[in-house]
Amino acid sequence: MTTAVEFSSVSRRFGEVKAVDQVSLKIAEGEFFSMLGPSGSGKTTCLRLIAGFEQPSDGYIIIHGRDATGLPPYQRNVNTVFQDYALFPHMNVLDNIAYGLMVKGVAKKERLTRAAEALDMVALGEYGSRKPAQLSGGQRQRIALARALVNRPKVLLLDEPLGALDLKLREQMQSELKSLQRQLGITFIFVTHDQTEALSMSDRVAVFNNGRIEQMDSPRNLYNRPATAFVAEFVGTSNVLSGSLTEQLNLSGKSFALRPEYITLNSSDEQQDIRLQGRVCDVQYQGANTRYEIELPGGARVNASEANSILSQADAPRAGDSVTVSWHSDAMIELQAQAGER
Amino acid sequence: MTAISGASASPAVRSAAGRFADFLYRRPNFYLLLLLVPPLLWFGAVYIASLLSLLWQSLYTFDDFTMTVSHTLTLANYTQLFDAANFDIIVRTVVMALAVSVFSAMLAFPVAYYMARYATGRTKAFFYIAVMLPMWTSYIVKAYAWTLLLAKEGVTSWFIHGLGLDAVLQFLLDIPGIGGNTLSTSNIGRFFVFTYIWLPFMILPIQAALERLPPSLLQASADLGANPLRTFRHVIFPLAIPGIAAGSIFTFSLTLGDYIVPQLVGPPGLFLGSMVYVQQGAIGNMPMAAAFTLVPVVLIAVYLSMVKKLGAFDAL
């Protein structure tokens, strides 16, 4: 498999701040690759480095076998879908989409035909003569997508493109993006702070924190085998067990991640080999699940999540009740020290 | 329960002012009316009424022989506007106003672009002050200063001499129509002074228009393969047009109505403003002065309707 984008110990400093710190990664051609992290973690800067809006302070970037370090954006065969869509307000939809072809000197007739095709691809065929201001957020999003894809880029960069959409539309666009990517076979690099989005769409996810990659893996492995406490807590929710609690379990000196859904309350399941007495501090009803915050002896608190069912409602624990918490020791994932502190 | 009965008792003891405030709150339209009537009356009396009286007076008859105004209504003043001598004044003024607007826009754009896109913090503050500082000085003082700066032995010619560009200056001054004996008595000089005086009014709207341009649009243009030149042509310039049009409203209308600069700098030959001044001051021909005053009013109305199409009012 060829490499679409390669970072070789790339750093980007803004004054004293290291926005991206010694990042190395390889993204395969045709891959749906997500960069996940909180704001300020360096994921957007990485995307801008690929697009060429930023240049690395150190290291180099290779895009499809060609050294892209120092290359301006307009000489790179990548296109971006911007967070705010960045549609040109003075052009209609069709001219917006044809813009990339126009500046490359494609003849008017051909570029308008291709733009119309791209517009059909995002199912907005009849909106060609509208101005961006006359469209809804979701429609603008699709236009931005069509405007980027009409150039047939080798790599498509998406900078939190679904952030401004409401939940229903976001979920719909997620599946559309995924099927579009499969159909076109273009490498998608997707920046997001939404872990569900990253998990549901990607082939691989890089989790960023403080300008470094904490972990780079498939969504399944990221969730089931988080490498660090940061990943465990950022991807899904997780209990990080350490200190006095791990001493009680004779596992002192290590820390572990434990997903709330693997902890059961008042269970008689013999396979769950770790059992502790605790007290319910707080109960949050969340529709499909109920989340319990439980204080264990020694003061540590864990979150447990149980699926709601009609039958279990009546004897569900309430705040203040004392409960037995239990889990299977295999559910505990041993964590490395912070990846950023090497 | 006690708290609720306590609360219900309080409206009964409200003061008259409080009740009036409640009344205004319930009738927001009345409140607005109260707010707007005084300024609207003022505008009505000062602007609309005086404009209408101007229009009316422009229809009076002026007797050249007795130098008196009679209240006989006539359109003669308007037909006289198209006499060769008078029409010359109109053309001269309009050409100058257009030239000043175009040149101001060309000078203002780079400055505005730098202010909007590159300058930050102290540099930006410096630029704002540098652009606006001349506007805080009396404009008559500036116009007088320029007559000296542009005079034959003045700073400008000294500077040009120092640069060894005397020949260039002489060449420019020899061009018929815009030249003259010295800079301060030529149309070139007048044009420079006008441009200098009205330039801030062009810089600020363009700067505001460029400031509103989201940086992501420029990045999107580059991302789609446009080099900086194409980005300028297809994205930056089209989106700055409303700002340029807004600025040109100022430069155009201010030049059109000016009567000080044409008196102080440049060759003899009246401008619209100075013609009005001469007609009503020296000659006392109020009807003709009124007719001349309506020329810029009409021209500006036409100009405004043109630049409105360019989105100038959205950029103000």
Short mmCIF file of C-alpha atoms in Angstrom, two decimals, chain B residues 76-225:
data_model
loop_
_atom_site.label_atom_id
_atom_site.label_comp_id
_atom_site.label_asym_id
_atom_site.label_seq_id
_atom_site.Cartn_x
_atom_site.Cartn_y
_atom_site.Cartn_z
CA ALA B 76 -34.53 80.25 -16.48
CA ASN B 77 -31.93 79.51 -13.79
CA TYR B 78 -31.92 75.86 -14.76
CA THR B 79 -31.60 76.53 -18.46
CA GLN B 80 -28.70 78.85 -17.64
CA LEU B 81 -26.90 75.92 -15.98
CA PHE B 82 -26.38 74.56 -19.47
CA ASP B 83 -24.79 77.76 -20.78
CA ALA B 84 -21.25 76.99 -21.90
CA ALA B 85 -19.59 78.89 -19.02
CA ASN B 86 -21.79 77.30 -16.36
CA PHE B 87 -21.70 73.83 -17.82
CA ASP B 88 -17.90 74.07 -17.87
CA ILE B 89 -17.96 74.49 -14.10
CA ILE B 90 -20.12 71.39 -13.69
CA VAL B 91 -17.88 69.28 -15.94
CA ARG B 92 -14.70 70.56 -14.31
CA THR B 93 -15.99 69.69 -10.84
CA VAL B 94 -17.33 66.26 -11.78
CA VAL B 95 -14.12 65.28 -13.59
CA MET B 96 -12.08 66.33 -10.57
CA ALA B 97 -14.37 64.45 -8.18
CA LEU B 98 -14.11 61.28 -10.26
CA ALA B 99 -10.33 61.57 -10.67
CA VAL B 100 -9.88 62.15 -6.94
CA SER B 101 -12.09 59.14 -6.14
CA VAL B 102 -10.21 56.79 -8.46
CA PHE B 103 -6.78 57.92 -7.34
CA SER B 104 -7.76 57.83 -3.65
CA ALA B 105 -8.98 54.26 -4.06
CA MET B 106 -5.68 53.27 -5.67
CA LEU B 107 -3.66 54.88 -2.88
CA ALA B 108 -5.95 53.70 -0.11
CA PHE B 109 -6.18 50.04 -1.04
CA PRO B 110 -2.64 48.94 -0.11
CA VAL B 111 -2.75 50.93 3.13
CA ALA B 112 -6.17 49.49 4.01
CA TYR B 113 -5.01 46.02 3.07
CA TYR B 114 -1.98 46.27 5.30
CA MET B 115 -4.08 47.61 8.18
CA ALA B 116 -6.71 44.91 7.85
CA ARG B 117 -4.58 41.86 7.20
CA TYR B 118 -1.10 42.41 8.60
CA ALA B 119 -0.98 45.14 11.22
CA THR B 120 -1.67 44.05 14.78
CA GLY B 121 -1.59 45.68 18.20
CA ARG B 122 0.57 48.79 18.31
CA THR B 123 1.20 48.93 14.56
CA LYS B 124 -2.53 48.85 13.93
CA ALA B 125 -3.19 51.56 16.51
CA PHE B 126 -0.43 53.66 14.93
CA PHE B 127 -2.01 53.28 11.51
CA TYR B 128 -5.46 54.20 12.77
CA ILE B 129 -4.11 57.34 14.40
CA ALA B 130 -1.92 58.20 11.42
CA VAL B 131 -4.91 57.91 9.09
CA MET B 132 -7.30 59.84 11.29
CA LEU B 133 -4.94 62.47 12.73
CA PRO B 134 -5.15 64.77 9.68
CA MET B 135 -8.95 64.70 9.99
CA TRP B 136 -8.66 66.24 13.45
CA THR B 137 -6.92 69.34 12.06
CA SER B 138 -8.92 72.16 10.54
CA TYR B 139 -9.22 71.49 6.90
CA ILE B 140 -8.74 75.15 5.98
CA VAL B 141 -5.38 75.09 7.76
CA LYS B 142 -4.40 72.04 5.72
CA ALA B 143 -5.49 73.66 2.48
CA TYR B 144 -3.53 76.82 3.27
CA ALA B 145 -0.50 74.78 4.26
CA TRP B 146 -0.57 73.07 0.89
CA THR B 147 -0.58 76.37 -0.99
CA LEU B 148 2.80 77.06 0.62
CA LEU B 149 4.07 73.50 0.29
CA LEU B 150 3.29 73.49 -3.41
CA ALA B 151 4.45 77.05 -4.13
CA LYS B 152 7.26 77.72 -6.58
CA GLU B 153 9.98 77.95 -3.91
CA GLY B 154 8.11 75.61 -1.59
CA VAL B 155 9.06 72.35 0.06
CA THR B 156 7.69 70.18 -2.74
CA SER B 157 9.66 71.78 -5.54
CA TRP B 158 12.76 71.84 -3.29
CA PHE B 159 12.30 68.13 -2.68
CA ILE B 160 11.75 67.37 -6.35
CA HIS B 161 14.83 69.42 -7.19
CA GLY B 162 16.79 67.45 -4.60
CA LEU B 163 15.75 64.24 -6.30
CA GLY B 164 16.85 65.68 -9.62
CA LEU B 165 13.35 65.34 -11.05
CA ASP B 166 12.93 68.95 -12.15
CA ALA B 167 12.50 67.85 -15.73
CA VAL B 168 9.68 65.50 -14.79
CA LEU B 169 7.91 68.25 -12.85
CA GLN B 170 8.32 70.63 -15.75
CA PHE B 171 7.01 68.03 -18.13
CA LEU B 172 3.90 67.53 -15.98
CA LEU B 173 3.36 71.26 -15.61
CA ASP B 174 3.64 71.71 -19.37
CA ILE B 175 0.75 69.32 -20.05
CA PRO B 176 -2.12 71.52 -21.16
CA GLY B 177 -5.27 71.20 -19.10
CA ILE B 178 -3.69 69.85 -15.94
CA GLY B 179 -0.45 71.86 -15.84
CA GLY B 180 0.33 75.46 -14.93
CA ASN B 181 3.11 77.76 -13.79
CA THR B 182 3.67 76.07 -10.45
CA LEU B 183 2.20 73.10 -8.64
CA SER B 184 0.11 75.35 -6.45
CA THR B 185 -1.54 77.02 -9.41
CA SER B 186 -2.03 73.86 -11.49
CA ASN B 187 -4.80 71.32 -11.60
CA ILE B 188 -2.22 68.69 -10.60
CA GLY B 189 -1.68 70.54 -7.33
CA ARG B 190 -5.40 70.88 -6.71
CA PHE B 191 -5.86 67.21 -7.44
CA PHE B 192 -3.13 66.28 -4.94
CA VAL B 193 -4.60 68.46 -2.21
CA PHE B 194 -8.07 67.02 -2.72
CA THR B 195 -6.67 63.50 -2.64
CA TYR B 196 -4.67 64.25 0.48
CA ILE B 197 -7.63 65.74 2.30
CA TRP B 198 -10.18 63.04 1.47
CA LEU B 199 -7.90 59.98 1.52
CA PRO B 200 -8.78 58.90 5.11
CA PHE B 201 -12.42 58.69 4.09
CA MET B 202 -11.41 56.13 1.48
CA ILE B 203 -8.97 54.14 3.62
CA LEU B 204 -11.32 53.44 6.50
CA PRO B 205 -14.28 51.86 4.61
CA ILE B 206 -11.92 49.72 2.51
CA GLN B 207 -10.11 48.66 5.65
CA ALA B 208 -13.44 47.75 7.25
CA ALA B 209 -14.48 45.71 4.20
CA LEU B 210 -11.17 43.84 4.12
CA GLU B 211 -11.29 43.26 7.84
CA ARG B 212 -14.62 41.50 7.44
CA LEU B 213 -13.10 39.11 4.91
CA PRO B 214 -12.66 35.80 6.75
CA PRO B 215 -9.06 34.51 6.44
CA SER B 216 -10.49 31.09 5.61
CA LEU B 217 -11.74 32.47 2.27
CA LEU B 218 -8.20 33.32 1.24
CA GLN B 219 -6.99 29.95 2.43
CA ALA B 220 -9.79 28.25 0.53
CA SER B 221 -8.76 30.08 -2.62
CA ALA B 222 -5.13 29.01 -2.21
CA ASP B 223 -6.25 25.51 -1.32
CA LEU B 224 -8.18 25.31 -4.58
CA GLY B 225 -5.04 26.18 -6.50
#
